[in-house]
C-alpha cells in the first residue's frame, strides 16, 4: 500500500496533466437561449411569462377538451346515439338493474342519466379522458422543453413559506388534471414531511379536471370565487401543517437545462404511459363509483346519511339540507355531485360554499386507493387532517358569508 | 445577424420597430382589459374586435398582451444587444401565445358541425368561415410579431 501512495502535490500535478490533455479551454459565448433562460427565472420577467404560459395552458386545454372533443363530438355521440340505443335495447326500464346501469328512464342526455353505462362512461371517456390527454401533453411539453424546472425555481420562495419546495408545483399542476398521478408525483419531493403535506393538500384543495369541467358547466360565473377559496385554503392550511408536522424542508437543488425542442418520440412515449395509467387506474374506479353510489341510493343509505348529517350541513356549513345527499355521495363521484347540486335551489353564496365543500371533502375513491398505496399510516393521518380542515374551513366560509351578509 | 457588429442603422431600425410594436401591444392589452371591465360595451374597428365578454380571454389574456408590450418596450433601447434582444423576444413570445391560442380556439370550434346538426364534422365552407374576420388584437399583431420571432430564430441558428 505504501508503495502506491502519492502526496497531495503529486495528485494535483496528475490532475493538471490529465486535464491539460483532455480539456479544451475557450471563450464562453452566451446564447440567446441562455439569456431567455435566465430571464424566465428572474421574478420581474419570470412571473409575467409564467402568467402567459398558464394562460396558454388553460386556453389550449379548454379549446381541445371542451370545444372540440367533449362539446363537439362526445356529447353528440353519447346523447344522440349511445343513450337512445341503450334505452331501446335494455329490458324493463322500471327495474333496479336499469337504474344501476342506465339510470333515469326519462333522461335525454348521458350527463344527467346517472347510470354506470351512461354518466359513468360519458364522464370518464367523454369528458375526463380528453381533458387528461391534453393536460398530459401540455405537461410533457413543458417538462421536455425545459420550462418546468424554471417554474419550480421561480415558485420555490413562495412554496418554501408553506414548507414545500419548488418542485411541488409539478404534483400541484398534475392534480388539476387528475389527482391519481399527482399523488404518485409527490415522490419527487425529498422528505417524508413534504410528501405527506403535498399529498394531503393535494387531496383537499386541488380540484381535478373532471371537477373543473363540471364546475365550468354548472357555475361558470362563480368558478373564480371557488378557486380563490381553494387557493387561500391551500396557503392557510399549508402554513399550519408546516408548523405542526415535524421534519425538514431542504432547499431546492435541481438541474435547470437549457431550453430545447422536445423530442417527439419521447413526448409520445410519456403521453402514452400517463394516459394508459389513467385508463387503467382511474376509469374502472369511476365506473365502480357510479355503481356503488346507485346501490347506496337504492338501499336508502345516502338518504339516511343525509338525514343524520342534516343539522351539520344546515347550521354549521350554511347550505340547504338537500345538499347533504350530493355531499355524502361526493366521496365516490365529486364531478357528478357538483352536477347534482345544480338541481337544488339555493343562493349563489350557498352554491359556492357547497362546491368548495365538495372539493375539500374526502378525495375521490381512485385518489383514496392511490394514497393507500403510499402507506396506510399516511392515509389515516391525511384523513384526520382532512376532517379537521372540512369542519374548520367549512364553518369559516359560512362565517365569512354571514359577515358579508350573503349567507 | 451579428449582434456585436451591427451597424447603428440596423440598431435604430430594430429599436424603432420594437418600440412601435411594443406600444401597440400595450395599448391593445389595455383596451382588452378596459372593455372587459365595462368601460365600453365592445370595440369593433375594421377587422378588429374586442368583445370583453369573458374574464379569462379579455382580462387575463389582455394582461399578457399588455405585459408582453411592456417587456418589448424595456428591450427596445439598444435592441441589438443580446440581453435587450432577449427581452424583445420574450415579450414577442407572450403576445404570440395569445394569438396562437386564439387561432387554436377557432380551429377547435370550426372542426365539429354545430350542436343541432346531425353531422359530426363541419363542411369545408363552414370550417373556413370560422377563420373569417373580425379578429382579436393579438391576431392582428401576429404578422408583426412573427418578424421578431423570425429574427430570434435566425440569430439562434447562426450561433448554434
Coordinates of C-alpha atoms in Angstrom, one line a residue:
Chain A
X1 CA 0.0 0.0 0.0
X2 CA 2.8 2.4 1.0
X3 CA 4.4 1.9 -2.5
X4 CA 1.1 3.2 -4.2
X5 CA 1.0 6.3 -2.0
X6 CA 1.3 9.7 -3.8
X7 CA 1.4 13.0 -2.0
X8 CA -1.2 15.7 -2.3
X9 CA 1.0 17.8 -4.6
X10 CA 1.7 14.9 -6.8
X11 CA -2.0 14.2 -7.0
X12 CA -2.7 17.8 -8.2
X13 CA 0.1 17.5 -10.7
X14 CA -1.6 14.4 -12.1
X15 CA -4.9 16.2 -12.3
X16 CA -3.2 19.1 -14.2
X17 CA -1.6 16.7 -16.6
X18 CA -4.9 14.8 -17.3
X19 CA -7.0 17.9 -17.6
X20 CA -4.3 19.5 -19.8
X21 CA -4.7 16.7 -22.3
X22 CA -8.4 16.3 -22.3
X23 CA -9.9 19.7 -21.6
X24 CA -10.1 22.4 -24.2
X25 CA -10.5 26.0 -22.9
X26 CA -12.3 28.6 -25.0
X27 CA -14.3 31.8 -24.5
X28 CA -17.8 31.2 -23.2
X29 CA -20.3 32.9 -25.5
X30 CA -23.7 33.4 -24.1
X31 CA -26.5 32.4 -26.4
X32 CA -29.9 33.9 -26.9
X33 CA -31.5 30.8 -25.3
X34 CA -29.2 31.2 -22.2
X35 CA -30.3 34.8 -21.7
X36 CA -34.0 33.9 -22.2
X37 CA -33.5 31.0 -19.8
X38 CA -32.1 33.5 -17.2
X39 CA -34.9 35.9 -17.7
X40 CA -37.6 33.3 -17.1
X41 CA -36.3 32.5 -13.6
X42 CA -36.0 36.2 -12.5
X43 CA -39.3 37.2 -10.8
X44 CA -39.6 40.6 -12.7
X45 CA -39.8 38.9 -16.1
X46 CA -40.3 35.2 -15.0
X47 CA -43.7 35.8 -13.3
X48 CA -45.3 37.5 -16.3
X49 CA -44.0 34.7 -18.5
X50 CA -45.5 32.1 -16.0
X51 CA -48.8 34.0 -16.2
X52 CA -48.7 33.8 -20.1
X53 CA -47.7 30.1 -20.1
X54 CA -50.5 29.2 -17.6
X55 CA -53.0 31.2 -19.8
X56 CA -51.9 29.3 -22.9
X57 CA -52.0 26.0 -21.0
X58 CA -55.7 26.5 -19.9
X59 CA -56.7 28.0 -23.2
X60 CA -55.5 25.0 -25.2
X61 CA -57.0 22.7 -22.5
X62 CA -60.4 24.4 -22.8
X63 CA -60.4 24.6 -26.6
X64 CA -59.3 21.0 -27.2
X65 CA -61.0 19.1 -24.4
X66 CA -64.1 21.4 -24.1
X67 CA -65.0 22.8 -27.5
X68 CA -63.5 20.2 -29.8
X69 CA -63.8 16.8 -28.1
X70 CA -66.5 16.9 -25.4
X71 CA -68.9 19.5 -26.8
X72 CA -68.0 18.9 -30.4
X73 CA -68.1 15.2 -30.7
X74 CA -68.6 13.3 -27.4
X75 CA -71.9 14.9 -26.3
X76 CA -73.4 14.2 -29.7
X77 CA -72.1 10.6 -29.8
X78 CA -73.3 9.8 -26.3
X79 CA -76.6 11.7 -26.3
X80 CA -77.8 11.1 -29.9
X81 CA -76.6 7.5 -30.4
X82 CA -75.4 5.7 -27.2
X83 CA -78.1 6.7 -24.8
X84 CA -81.1 6.1 -27.2
X85 CA -79.6 2.8 -28.2
X86 CA -79.2 1.7 -24.5
X87 CA -82.7 2.9 -23.7
X88 CA -84.2 1.0 -26.6
X89 CA -82.4 -2.4 -26.1
X90 CA -82.3 -2.6 -22.3
X91 CA -85.3 -4.5 -21.0
X92 CA -87.5 -3.4 -18.0
X93 CA -86.9 0.4 -17.6
X94 CA -88.6 0.3 -14.2
X95 CA -86.3 -2.3 -12.7
X96 CA -83.3 -1.8 -10.4
X97 CA -80.8 -3.1 -12.8
X98 CA -81.9 -0.5 -15.3
X99 CA -81.4 2.2 -12.6
X100 CA -77.9 0.9 -11.8
X101 CA -76.6 0.7 -15.3
X102 CA -78.7 3.1 -17.4
X103 CA -80.2 5.4 -14.7
X104 CA -83.2 7.7 -15.1
X105 CA -85.5 6.3 -17.9
X106 CA -86.7 9.9 -18.7
X107 CA -83.2 11.3 -19.2
X108 CA -82.4 12.7 -22.6
X109 CA -78.6 13.1 -22.0
X110 CA -75.9 11.0 -20.6
X111 CA -74.7 13.6 -18.1
X112 CA -78.0 13.6 -16.1
X113 CA -78.9 9.9 -16.5
X114 CA -76.6 8.9 -13.6
X115 CA -76.3 5.3 -14.8
X116 CA -73.0 3.4 -14.8
X117 CA -73.0 2.9 -18.6
X118 CA -74.4 6.4 -19.3
X119 CA -73.0 9.1 -16.9
X120 CA -70.1 6.8 -15.8
X121 CA -68.9 6.2 -19.3
X122 CA -69.6 9.7 -20.5
X123 CA -67.7 11.4 -17.7
X124 CA -64.7 9.1 -17.9
X125 CA -64.4 8.6 -21.6
X126 CA -66.3 11.6 -23.0
X127 CA -65.1 14.3 -20.6
X128 CA -62.1 13.3 -18.5
X129 CA -60.1 11.2 -21.0
X130 CA -59.7 14.2 -23.4
X131 CA -59.0 16.6 -20.5
X132 CA -56.3 14.3 -19.2
X133 CA -54.8 13.6 -22.6
X134 CA -54.3 17.3 -23.5
X135 CA -53.3 18.1 -19.9
X136 CA -50.5 15.4 -20.0
X137 CA -49.4 16.6 -23.5
X138 CA -49.0 20.1 -22.2
X139 CA -47.2 19.0 -19.1
X140 CA -44.9 16.8 -21.1
X141 CA -44.1 19.7 -23.5
X142 CA -43.4 22.0 -20.5
X143 CA -41.1 19.3 -18.9
X144 CA -39.2 18.4 -22.1
X145 CA -38.7 22.0 -23.3
X146 CA -37.0 22.9 -20.0
X147 CA -39.7 25.3 -18.8
X148 CA -41.0 23.3 -15.8
X149 CA -37.7 23.3 -13.8
X150 CA -37.6 27.1 -14.3
X151 CA -41.1 27.4 -13.0
X152 CA -40.1 25.3 -10.0
X153 CA -37.2 27.6 -9.3
X154 CA -39.5 30.6 -9.7
X155 CA -42.1 29.5 -7.2
X156 CA -39.6 28.0 -4.8
X157 CA -39.5 31.0 -2.5
X158 CA -43.3 31.1 -2.3
X159 CA -43.8 27.4 -1.7
X160 CA -41.0 27.4 1.0
X161 CA -43.3 29.6 3.1
X162 CA -45.6 26.6 3.4
X163 CA -42.8 24.0 3.9
X164 CA -42.6 22.8 0.3
X165 CA -40.0 23.4 -2.3
X166 CA -40.4 24.5 -5.9
X167 CA -40.9 21.0 -7.4
X168 CA -44.2 20.7 -5.5
X169 CA -45.6 22.7 -8.5
X170 CA -45.4 19.5 -10.6
X171 CA -47.9 17.4 -8.5
X172 CA -49.9 20.6 -7.9
X173 CA -50.4 21.2 -11.7
X174 CA -50.8 17.5 -12.4
X175 CA -53.5 17.4 -9.7
X176 CA -55.6 19.9 -11.7
X177 CA -55.8 17.2 -14.4
X178 CA -56.2 14.1 -12.2
X179 CA -55.3 13.6 -8.5
X180 CA -54.3 10.0 -9.1
X181 CA -51.0 10.6 -10.9
X182 CA -50.4 13.7 -8.8
X183 CA -50.3 11.7 -5.6
X184 CA -47.7 9.4 -7.2
X185 CA -45.8 12.5 -8.4
X186 CA -45.3 13.6 -4.7
X187 CA -42.5 11.1 -4.6
X188 CA -40.3 13.6 -6.4
X189 CA -40.3 15.6 -3.1
X190 CA -37.4 14.9 -0.8
X191 CA -38.6 14.5 2.8
X192 CA -41.4 12.5 4.3
X193 CA -42.8 15.7 5.7
X194 CA -43.0 17.3 2.3
X195 CA -44.5 14.3 0.7
X196 CA -47.2 14.0 3.4
X197 CA -48.0 17.7 3.2
X198 CA -48.3 17.8 -0.5
X199 CA -50.4 14.6 -0.7
X200 CA -52.8 16.0 2.0
X201 CA -53.1 19.5 0.4
X202 CA -53.5 17.9 -3.0
X203 CA -56.4 15.7 -1.9
X204 CA -58.1 18.6 -0.1
X205 CA -57.5 21.8 -2.1
X206 CA -56.7 20.8 -5.7
X207 CA -59.8 20.1 -7.8
X208 CA -59.3 17.6 -10.7
X209 CA -60.0 18.2 -14.4
X210 CA -63.4 16.4 -14.2
X211 CA -64.5 18.6 -11.3
X212 CA -63.2 21.8 -13.0
X213 CA -65.0 20.8 -16.2
X214 CA -68.3 20.3 -14.4
X215 CA -67.8 23.5 -12.4
X216 CA -67.3 25.4 -15.6
X217 CA -70.6 23.9 -17.0
X218 CA -72.7 24.4 -13.8
X219 CA -71.4 27.6 -12.2
X220 CA -69.3 29.4 -14.9
X221 CA -69.6 32.8 -13.1
X222 CA -68.6 31.6 -9.7
X223 CA -65.6 29.3 -10.5
X224 CA -63.2 32.2 -9.8
X225 CA -64.6 32.5 -6.2
X226 CA -64.4 28.8 -5.6
X227 CA -60.8 28.7 -6.8
X228 CA -60.0 31.7 -4.6
X229 CA -61.3 29.9 -1.6
X230 CA -59.3 26.8 -2.5
X231 CA -56.0 28.7 -3.1
X232 CA -56.5 30.6 0.2
X233 CA -57.2 27.3 2.0
X234 CA -54.1 25.7 0.4
X235 CA -51.9 28.6 1.7
X236 CA -53.5 28.8 5.2
X237 CA -53.5 25.1 5.9
X238 CA -50.1 24.7 4.3
X239 CA -48.6 27.2 6.8
X240 CA -50.4 25.4 9.7
X241 CA -49.3 21.9 8.6
X242 CA -45.7 23.2 8.2
X243 CA -45.8 24.4 11.8
X244 CA -47.2 21.3 13.3
X245 CA -45.7 18.5 11.3
X246 CA -42.1 17.6 12.4
X247 CA -39.5 17.2 9.7
X248 CA -37.2 19.0 7.3
X249 CA -37.7 21.4 4.4
X250 CA -34.5 21.2 2.4
X251 CA -33.5 23.9 -0.1
X252 CA -34.2 23.2 -3.8
X253 CA -31.2 21.8 -5.7
X254 CA -32.2 20.9 -9.3
X255 CA -30.6 20.8 -12.7
X256 CA -32.0 23.6 -14.9
X257 CA -31.3 22.5 -18.5
X258 CA -31.1 24.9 -21.5
X259 CA -34.3 25.4 -23.5
X260 CA -34.6 22.9 -26.3
X261 CA -37.2 21.5 -28.7
X262 CA -38.8 18.4 -27.2
X263 CA -38.1 15.1 -28.9
X264 CA -41.4 14.0 -30.2
X265 CA -40.7 10.3 -29.8
X266 CA -40.1 10.9 -26.0
X267 CA -43.2 13.1 -25.8
X268 CA -45.3 10.3 -27.4
X269 CA -44.0 7.7 -25.0
X270 CA -44.6 9.8 -21.9
X271 CA -48.1 10.7 -23.1
X272 CA -49.0 7.1 -23.8
X273 CA -47.6 5.9 -20.4
X274 CA -49.5 8.6 -18.4
X275 CA -52.8 8.2 -20.4
X276 CA -52.6 4.4 -20.1
X277 CA -52.1 4.8 -16.3
X278 CA -55.3 6.9 -16.2
X279 CA -57.3 4.4 -18.2
X280 CA -56.1 1.5 -16.1
X281 CA -56.4 3.1 -12.6
X282 CA -59.0 5.9 -12.7
X283 CA -61.6 4.8 -15.3
X284 CA -62.6 1.5 -13.6
X285 CA -62.9 3.4 -10.3
X286 CA -65.2 6.0 -11.9
X287 CA -67.5 3.3 -13.2
X288 CA -67.3 1.4 -10.0
X289 CA -68.0 4.6 -8.1
X290 CA -71.3 5.3 -10.0
X291 CA -72.4 1.7 -9.4
X292 CA -71.7 2.0 -5.6
X293 CA -73.5 5.4 -5.4
X294 CA -76.5 4.0 -7.2
X295 CA -76.5 1.0 -4.9
X296 CA -76.4 3.2 -1.9
X297 CA -79.3 5.3 -3.2
X298 CA -81.3 2.1 -3.8
X299 CA -80.5 0.9 -0.3
X300 CA -81.6 4.2 1.2
X301 CA -78.1 4.7 2.7
X302 CA -77.5 8.1 1.2
X303 CA -80.9 9.3 2.4
X304 CA -80.2 8.0 5.9
X305 CA -76.7 9.7 6.0
X306 CA -78.3 12.9 4.6
X307 CA -80.8 12.9 7.4
X308 CA -78.2 12.2 10.0
X309 CA -75.8 15.0 8.8
X310 CA -78.6 17.5 8.1
X311 CA -78.0 19.7 11.2
X312 CA -74.3 19.9 10.4
X313 CA -74.9 21.0 6.8
X314 CA -77.7 23.5 7.6
X315 CA -76.4 25.1 10.8
X316 CA -72.6 24.8 10.6
X317 CA -71.9 25.0 6.8
X318 CA -75.0 27.1 6.0
X319 CA -76.1 25.1 3.0
X320 CA -79.7 23.7 2.3
X321 CA -80.4 20.3 3.8
X322 CA -80.9 18.9 0.2
X323 CA -77.2 19.3 -0.4
X324 CA -76.5 16.6 2.2
X325 CA -77.1 13.8 -0.4
X326 CA -74.7 15.1 -3.1
X327 CA -72.1 16.0 -0.4
X328 CA -72.2 12.4 1.1
X329 CA -72.1 10.9 -2.4
X330 CA -69.2 13.1 -3.4
X331 CA -66.8 10.6 -1.9
X332 CA -67.3 8.4 -5.0
X333 CA -68.1 11.0 -7.7
X334 CA -67.2 14.6 -7.0
X335 CA -68.0 15.8 -10.5
X336 CA -71.5 14.2 -10.6
X337 CA -72.1 15.6 -7.1
X338 CA -71.5 19.1 -8.4
X339 CA -73.9 18.4 -11.2
X340 CA -76.5 17.2 -8.7
X341 CA -76.1 20.5 -6.8
X342 CA -77.2 22.4 -9.8
X343 CA -80.7 20.9 -9.4
X344 CA -81.1 22.2 -5.8
X345 CA -82.5 25.8 -5.3
X346 CA -80.0 27.9 -3.3
X347 CA -78.3 31.3 -3.3
X348 CA -75.1 31.9 -5.2
X349 CA -73.1 32.0 -2.0
X350 CA -74.6 28.7 -0.8
X351 CA -73.7 27.3 -4.2
X352 CA -70.1 28.5 -3.9
X353 CA -69.9 27.0 -0.3
X354 CA -71.4 23.7 -1.5
X355 CA -68.9 23.4 -4.4
X356 CA -66.0 24.3 -2.1
X357 CA -67.1 21.7 0.4
X358 CA -67.3 19.1 -2.3
X359 CA -63.8 20.0 -3.4
X360 CA -62.2 19.9 0.1
X361 CA -64.3 16.9 1.2
X362 CA -62.9 13.4 1.0
X363 CA -60.7 12.6 -2.1
X364 CA -62.4 10.6 -4.8
X365 CA -62.2 6.8 -4.4
X366 CA -59.5 6.5 -7.1
X367 CA -57.3 9.0 -5.2
X368 CA -58.1 7.3 -2.0
X369 CA -56.7 4.0 -3.3
X370 CA -53.5 5.6 -4.6
X371 CA -53.0 7.3 -1.3
X372 CA -53.4 3.9 0.4
X373 CA -50.6 2.5 -1.8
X374 CA -48.4 5.3 -0.4
X375 CA -48.9 3.9 3.1
X376 CA -51.9 3.4 5.4
X377 CA -50.4 5.4 8.2
X378 CA -50.1 8.4 5.9
X379 CA -53.6 7.9 4.6
X380 CA -55.1 7.8 8.1
X381 CA -53.2 10.9 9.1
X382 CA -54.3 12.6 5.9
X383 CA -57.9 11.7 6.6
X384 CA -57.6 13.1 10.1
X385 CA -56.2 16.4 8.7
X386 CA -59.0 16.4 6.1
X387 CA -61.7 16.0 8.7
X388 CA -60.4 19.0 10.7
X389 CA -60.0 21.1 7.6
X390 CA -63.5 20.4 6.3
X391 CA -65.0 21.3 9.7
X392 CA -62.9 24.4 10.3
X393 CA -62.8 25.8 6.8
X394 CA -66.5 24.9 6.0
X395 CA -67.5 26.9 9.2
X396 CA -65.2 29.7 8.3
X397 CA -66.6 30.1 4.8
X398 CA -70.1 30.2 6.4
X399 CA -68.9 32.9 8.9
X400 CA -67.4 35.0 6.1
X401 CA -70.8 34.8 4.3
X402 CA -72.6 35.9 7.5
X403 CA -70.2 38.8 7.9
X404 CA -70.7 39.8 4.3
X405 CA -74.5 39.4 4.6
X406 CA -74.8 36.9 1.8
X407 CA -75.1 33.6 3.7
Chain B
X1 CA -27.4 38.5 -37.8
X2 CA -24.3 39.5 -35.8
X3 CA -25.4 41.4 -32.7
X4 CA -21.9 42.6 -31.8
X5 CA -21.0 44.0 -35.2
X6 CA -24.4 45.5 -36.0
X7 CA -24.3 49.0 -37.6
X8 CA -26.1 51.9 -36.0
X9 CA -28.6 52.0 -38.8
X10 CA -29.7 48.4 -38.1
X11 CA -29.7 49.1 -34.4
X12 CA -32.0 52.1 -34.7
X13 CA -34.2 50.4 -37.3
X14 CA -34.9 47.4 -35.0
X15 CA -35.4 49.7 -32.0
X16 CA -38.0 51.8 -33.7
X17 CA -39.8 48.7 -35.0
X18 CA -39.9 47.2 -31.4
X19 CA -40.9 50.5 -29.9
X20 CA -43.9 50.7 -32.3
X21 CA -45.0 47.1 -31.8
X22 CA -44.5 47.4 -28.0
X23 CA -46.7 50.5 -27.8
X24 CA -49.4 48.9 -29.9
X25 CA -49.3 45.7 -27.8
X26 CA -49.5 47.7 -24.6
X27 CA -52.5 49.8 -26.0
X28 CA -54.3 46.6 -27.2
X29 CA -53.8 44.9 -23.8
X30 CA -55.2 48.0 -22.0
X31 CA -58.2 48.0 -24.4
X32 CA -58.8 44.3 -23.8
X33 CA -58.9 44.8 -20.0
X34 CA -60.9 48.1 -20.1
X35 CA -63.6 46.6 -22.3
X36 CA -63.8 43.6 -20.0
X37 CA -64.1 45.9 -17.0
X38 CA -67.1 47.6 -18.6
X39 CA -65.7 50.9 -19.8
X40 CA -67.1 50.1 -23.3
X41 CA -69.7 47.6 -24.5
X42 CA -67.2 46.3 -27.0
X43 CA -64.9 47.7 -29.7
X44 CA -65.3 46.8 -33.4
X45 CA -62.9 48.6 -35.7
X46 CA -62.4 47.3 -39.3
X47 CA -61.3 43.7 -39.0
X48 CA -60.6 44.0 -35.3
X49 CA -63.0 43.2 -32.4
X50 CA -62.7 43.3 -28.6
X51 CA -65.7 41.6 -27.2
X52 CA -64.7 41.8 -23.5
X53 CA -67.3 39.2 -22.6
X54 CA -65.1 36.8 -20.8
X55 CA -62.7 37.2 -17.8
X56 CA -60.3 34.5 -19.0
X57 CA -59.7 35.8 -22.5
X58 CA -60.0 39.6 -22.1
X59 CA -58.8 40.2 -18.5
X60 CA -56.1 37.5 -18.2
X61 CA -55.3 37.4 -21.9
X62 CA -55.3 41.2 -22.1
X63 CA -52.9 41.4 -19.2
X64 CA -50.5 39.0 -21.0
X65 CA -50.6 41.2 -24.2
X66 CA -50.1 44.3 -22.0
X67 CA -47.1 43.0 -20.1
X68 CA -45.7 41.5 -23.4
X69 CA -45.8 45.0 -24.8
X70 CA -44.1 46.4 -21.7
X71 CA -41.3 43.8 -21.8
X72 CA -40.8 44.5 -25.5
X73 CA -40.5 48.2 -24.7
X74 CA -38.0 47.5 -22.0
X75 CA -35.8 45.8 -24.6
X76 CA -36.3 48.4 -27.4
X77 CA -33.4 50.6 -26.4
X78 CA -30.2 49.1 -27.9
X79 CA -32.3 46.2 -29.2
X80 CA -29.4 44.6 -31.0
X81 CA -27.6 43.8 -27.7
X82 CA -28.2 40.2 -26.8
X83 CA -29.8 40.9 -23.3
X84 CA -32.1 43.5 -24.8
X85 CA -33.0 41.4 -27.7
X86 CA -33.8 38.5 -25.3
X87 CA -36.3 40.8 -23.6
X88 CA -37.8 41.7 -27.0
X89 CA -38.1 38.0 -27.9
X90 CA -39.7 37.2 -24.6
X91 CA -42.3 39.9 -25.0
X92 CA -43.0 38.9 -28.6
X93 CA -43.4 35.3 -27.4
X94 CA -46.0 36.4 -24.8
X95 CA -48.1 38.1 -27.5
X96 CA -47.6 35.2 -29.8
X97 CA -49.0 32.8 -27.2
X98 CA -52.3 34.8 -27.0
X99 CA -52.6 35.0 -30.8
X100 CA -51.8 31.3 -31.3
X101 CA -54.3 30.2 -28.6
X102 CA -57.0 32.5 -30.2
X103 CA -56.4 30.8 -33.6
X104 CA -56.3 27.3 -31.9
X105 CA -59.7 28.1 -30.3
X106 CA -61.1 29.0 -33.7
X107 CA -59.7 25.8 -35.2
X108 CA -61.2 23.6 -32.4
X109 CA -64.6 25.4 -32.8
X110 CA -64.6 25.0 -36.6
X111 CA -63.9 21.3 -36.9
X112 CA -67.1 19.9 -35.5
X113 CA -70.5 20.6 -37.0
X114 CA -72.9 22.7 -34.9
X115 CA -74.8 21.2 -31.9
X116 CA -78.1 20.9 -33.9
X117 CA -76.5 19.4 -37.0
X118 CA -76.8 15.6 -37.3
X119 CA -73.3 15.6 -38.9
X120 CA -70.2 15.2 -36.8
X121 CA -67.8 17.2 -39.0
X122 CA -68.3 20.7 -40.3
X123 CA -68.4 21.3 -44.1
X124 CA -65.4 22.8 -45.8
X125 CA -67.2 26.1 -46.2
X126 CA -68.3 26.2 -42.6
X127 CA -64.7 25.3 -41.4
X128 CA -63.1 28.1 -43.5
X129 CA -65.8 30.6 -42.3
X130 CA -64.6 30.0 -38.8
X131 CA -61.4 31.9 -39.6
X132 CA -63.1 34.9 -41.2
X133 CA -62.8 38.4 -39.6
X134 CA -63.2 40.0 -37.1
X135 CA -60.0 39.1 -35.3
X136 CA -58.8 39.8 -31.8
X137 CA -56.0 42.5 -31.4
X138 CA -53.4 39.7 -30.7
X139 CA -54.1 38.0 -34.1
X140 CA -53.8 41.4 -35.8
X141 CA -50.4 41.8 -34.2
X142 CA -49.3 38.3 -35.2
X143 CA -47.6 39.1 -38.6
X144 CA -45.6 41.9 -37.0
X145 CA -44.6 39.6 -34.0
X146 CA -43.6 36.8 -36.4
X147 CA -40.9 39.2 -37.8
X148 CA -39.3 39.4 -34.4
X149 CA -39.6 35.7 -33.8
X150 CA -38.0 35.0 -37.2
X151 CA -35.1 37.3 -36.2
X152 CA -34.7 35.4 -32.9
X153 CA -34.7 32.0 -34.6
X154 CA -32.2 33.1 -37.2
X155 CA -29.9 34.6 -34.6
X156 CA -30.2 31.4 -32.5
X157 CA -29.4 29.2 -35.6
X158 CA -26.4 31.3 -36.6
X159 CA -24.9 31.0 -33.1
X160 CA -25.5 27.3 -32.5

